[in-house]
Amino acid sequence: MHETWRWIGAAVVAFTVALGVLIGASPGAAGEKPQQWTAESGLSEPKAIEKVPPSYPEEAKKERVQGAVVVEATIGTDGVVSEVKAVEDPDARLTAAALEAVARWRFEPARDAKGKAVAVRFTVTVNFKLS
């Protein structure tokens, strides 16, 4: 029973973080749809200029849970993250912590060949590893 409530709690946290980010900001100019950033997209890569480290959930630490959470973040023309979602989810507790952290990161935005800032969807990996 305790295990079930822990997973439900982690899912609620992840949903709340994602919902708050979705409500909070727009990816760029009104109506502008973000592009998927790839090395072949012709856009400069967004650079993280402010990274908030994730909080390693205490129960996950005690259980020695480790893993990489892959997150897709929408980065606006202002470098603000406006949406986050998990692409790879090794553990709900780690995923919730990663989503919360990445939602607070700030980036130098992607730019097109003319130097204009462009809203993009960008994939980042947050590693949780115990020493």
PDB file of C-alpha atoms in Angstrom, residues 10-121:
ATOM      1  CA  ALA A  10       5.462  11.167  -7.629  1.00  0.00           C
ATOM      2  CA  ALA A  11       3.009  11.160 -10.538  1.00  0.00           C
ATOM      3  CA  VAL A  12       1.053  14.042  -9.004  1.00  0.00           C
ATOM      4  CA  VAL A  13       4.265  16.059  -8.604  1.00  0.00           C
ATOM      5  CA  ALA A  14       5.258  15.404 -12.227  1.00  0.00           C
ATOM      6  CA  PHE A  15       1.804  16.374 -13.466  1.00  0.00           C
ATOM      7  CA  THR A  16       1.727  19.532 -11.342  1.00  0.00           C
ATOM      8  CA  VAL A  17       5.152  20.635 -12.589  1.00  0.00           C
ATOM      9  CA  ALA A  18       4.219  19.966 -16.206  1.00  0.00           C
ATOM     10  CA  LEU A  19       0.888  21.739 -15.866  1.00  0.00           C
ATOM     11  CA  GLY A  20       2.460  24.765 -14.206  1.00  0.00           C
ATOM     12  CA  VAL A  21       5.029  25.053 -16.964  1.00  0.00           C
ATOM     13  CA  LEU A  22       2.404  24.655 -19.686  1.00  0.00           C
ATOM     14  CA  ILE A  23       0.256  27.407 -18.235  1.00  0.00           C
ATOM     15  CA  GLY A  24       3.130  29.762 -17.496  1.00  0.00           C
ATOM     16  CA  ALA A  25       4.729  30.805 -20.760  1.00  0.00           C
ATOM     17  CA  SER A  26       4.634  30.843 -24.524  1.00  0.00           C
ATOM     18  CA  PRO A  27       7.417  29.430 -26.703  1.00  0.00           C
ATOM     19  CA  GLY A  28       7.994  32.552 -28.755  1.00  0.00           C
ATOM     20  CA  ALA A  29       6.046  35.072 -30.741  1.00  0.00           C
ATOM     21  CA  ALA A  30       2.274  34.682 -30.781  1.00  0.00           C
ATOM     22  CA  GLY A  31       1.285  31.690 -32.874  1.00  0.00           C
ATOM     23  CA  GLU A  32       4.891  30.625 -33.476  1.00  0.00           C
ATOM     24  CA  LYS A  33       5.231  26.849 -33.382  1.00  0.00           C
ATOM     25  CA  PRO A  34       8.559  25.621 -31.998  1.00  0.00           C
ATOM     26  CA  GLN A  35      10.778  23.566 -34.305  1.00  0.00           C
ATOM     27  CA  GLN A  36      12.437  20.337 -33.249  1.00  0.00           C
ATOM     28  CA  TRP A  37      16.141  21.067 -32.797  1.00  0.00           C
ATOM     29  CA  THR A  38      18.543  18.560 -34.329  1.00  0.00           C
ATOM     30  CA  ALA A  39      22.166  18.851 -35.399  1.00  0.00           C
ATOM     31  CA  GLU A  40      20.862  18.901 -38.987  1.00  0.00           C
ATOM     32  CA  SER A  41      18.168  21.560 -38.394  1.00  0.00           C
ATOM     33  CA  GLY A  42      20.384  24.446 -39.492  1.00  0.00           C
ATOM     34  CA  LEU A  43      19.810  26.160 -36.145  1.00  0.00           C
ATOM     35  CA  SER A  44      22.404  26.895 -33.506  1.00  0.00           C
ATOM     36  CA  GLU A  45      22.143  24.646 -30.471  1.00  0.00           C
ATOM     37  CA  PRO A  46      20.474  26.213 -27.422  1.00  0.00           C
ATOM     38  CA  LYS A  47      23.025  26.583 -24.623  1.00  0.00           C
ATOM     39  CA  ALA A  48      22.041  26.182 -20.983  1.00  0.00           C
ATOM     40  CA  ILE A  49      23.162  29.343 -19.160  1.00  0.00           C
ATOM     41  CA  GLU A  50      21.452  28.606 -15.859  1.00  0.00           C
ATOM     42  CA  LYS A  51      20.941  25.035 -14.670  1.00  0.00           C
ATOM     43  CA  VAL A  52      18.992  24.282 -11.515  1.00  0.00           C
ATOM     44  CA  PRO A  53      20.252  20.960 -10.184  1.00  0.00           C
ATOM     45  CA  PRO A  54      17.542  18.389  -9.514  1.00  0.00           C
ATOM     46  CA  SER A  55      16.826  17.332  -5.951  1.00  0.00           C
ATOM     47  CA  TYR A  56      17.593  13.629  -5.610  1.00  0.00           C
ATOM     48  CA  PRO A  57      14.484  12.182  -3.923  1.00  0.00           C
ATOM     49  CA  GLU A  58      15.449  10.837  -0.482  1.00  0.00           C
ATOM     50  CA  GLU A  59      13.522   7.558  -0.829  1.00  0.00           C
ATOM     51  CA  ALA A  60      15.113   6.937  -4.221  1.00  0.00           C
ATOM     52  CA  LYS A  61      18.541   7.569  -2.660  1.00  0.00           C
ATOM     53  CA  LYS A  62      17.823   5.160   0.191  1.00  0.00           C
ATOM     54  CA  GLU A  63      16.716   2.520  -2.322  1.00  0.00           C
ATOM     55  CA  ARG A  64      19.783   3.303  -4.473  1.00  0.00           C
ATOM     56  CA  VAL A  65      17.616   4.068  -7.502  1.00  0.00           C
ATOM     57  CA  GLN A  66      19.662   5.552 -10.340  1.00  0.00           C
ATOM     58  CA  GLY A  67      19.034   6.379 -13.959  1.00  0.00           C
ATOM     59  CA  ALA A  68      18.890   8.906 -16.752  1.00  0.00           C
ATOM     60  CA  VAL A  69      15.732  10.895 -17.348  1.00  0.00           C
ATOM     61  CA  VAL A  70      15.441  12.183 -20.910  1.00  0.00           C
ATOM     62  CA  VAL A  71      13.388  15.362 -21.092  1.00  0.00           C
ATOM     63  CA  GLU A  72      12.057  17.280 -24.063  1.00  0.00           C
ATOM     64  CA  ALA A  73      11.903  20.995 -23.263  1.00  0.00           C
ATOM     65  CA  THR A  74      10.344  23.755 -25.320  1.00  0.00           C
ATOM     66  CA  ILE A  75      12.679  26.742 -25.262  1.00  0.00           C
ATOM     67  CA  GLY A  76      11.283  30.106 -26.274  1.00  0.00           C
ATOM     68  CA  THR A  77      12.979  32.888 -28.192  1.00  0.00           C
ATOM     69  CA  ASP A  78      13.720  34.449 -24.797  1.00  0.00           C
ATOM     70  CA  GLY A  79      15.519  31.305 -23.565  1.00  0.00           C
ATOM     71  CA  VAL A  80      12.772  30.450 -21.070  1.00  0.00           C
ATOM     72  CA  VAL A  81      11.522  26.870 -20.827  1.00  0.00           C
ATOM     73  CA  SER A  82       7.773  26.826 -21.416  1.00  0.00           C
ATOM     74  CA  GLU A  83       7.000  23.108 -21.530  1.00  0.00           C
ATOM     75  CA  VAL A  84       8.690  19.938 -20.323  1.00  0.00           C
ATOM     76  CA  LYS A  85       7.823  16.295 -20.825  1.00  0.00           C
ATOM     77  CA  ALA A  86       9.587  13.050 -20.085  1.00  0.00           C
ATOM     78  CA  VAL A  87      10.769  11.028 -23.053  1.00  0.00           C
ATOM     79  CA  GLU A  88      12.503   8.304 -20.998  1.00  0.00           C
ATOM     80  CA  ASP A  89      11.260   7.638 -17.474  1.00  0.00           C
ATOM     81  CA  PRO A  90      13.368   5.206 -15.416  1.00  0.00           C
ATOM     82  CA  ASP A  91      11.569   5.996 -12.124  1.00  0.00           C
ATOM     83  CA  ALA A  92       8.615   8.318 -11.438  1.00  0.00           C
ATOM     84  CA  ARG A  93      10.405   9.999  -8.520  1.00  0.00           C
ATOM     85  CA  LEU A  94      13.497  10.774 -10.580  1.00  0.00           C
ATOM     86  CA  THR A  95      11.347  11.961 -13.467  1.00  0.00           C
ATOM     87  CA  ALA A  96       9.392  14.370 -11.268  1.00  0.00           C
ATOM     88  CA  ALA A  97      12.651  15.835  -9.914  1.00  0.00           C
ATOM     89  CA  ALA A  98      14.127  16.167 -13.420  1.00  0.00           C
ATOM     90  CA  LEU A  99      11.013  17.865 -14.831  1.00  0.00           C
ATOM     91  CA  GLU A 100      10.901  20.314 -11.944  1.00  0.00           C
ATOM     92  CA  ALA A 101      14.580  21.215 -12.378  1.00  0.00           C
ATOM     93  CA  VAL A 102      14.607  21.550 -16.189  1.00  0.00           C
ATOM     94  CA  ALA A 103      11.483  23.732 -16.066  1.00  0.00           C
ATOM     95  CA  ARG A 104      13.600  26.286 -14.188  1.00  0.00           C
ATOM     96  CA  TRP A 105      16.631  26.221 -16.523  1.00  0.00           C
ATOM     97  CA  ARG A 106      17.431  29.209 -18.754  1.00  0.00           C
ATOM     98  CA  PHE A 107      19.021  29.016 -22.195  1.00  0.00           C
ATOM     99  CA  GLU A 108      20.702  31.100 -24.815  1.00  0.00           C
ATOM    100  CA  PRO A 109      18.045  30.417 -27.470  1.00  0.00           C
ATOM    101  CA  ALA A 110      18.574  28.605 -30.750  1.00  0.00           C
ATOM    102  CA  ARG A 111      19.179  30.926 -33.689  1.00  0.00           C
ATOM    103  CA  ASP A 112      18.648  30.638 -37.421  1.00  0.00           C
ATOM    104  CA  ALA A 113      21.284  31.426 -40.065  1.00  0.00           C
ATOM    105  CA  LYS A 114      20.453  35.157 -39.845  1.00  0.00           C
ATOM    106  CA  GLY A 115      20.921  35.186 -36.072  1.00  0.00           C
ATOM    107  CA  LYS A 116      17.219  35.446 -35.229  1.00  0.00           C
ATOM    108  CA  ALA A 117      16.166  33.634 -32.049  1.00  0.00           C
ATOM    109  CA  VAL A 118      13.911  30.652 -32.771  1.00  0.00           C
ATOM    110  CA  ALA A 119      11.661  28.666 -30.420  1.00  0.00           C
ATOM    111  CA  VAL A 120      12.633  24.981 -30.376  1.00  0.00           C
ATOM    112  CA  ARG A 121      11.921  21.651 -28.752  1.00  0.00           C
TER     113      ARG A 121
END
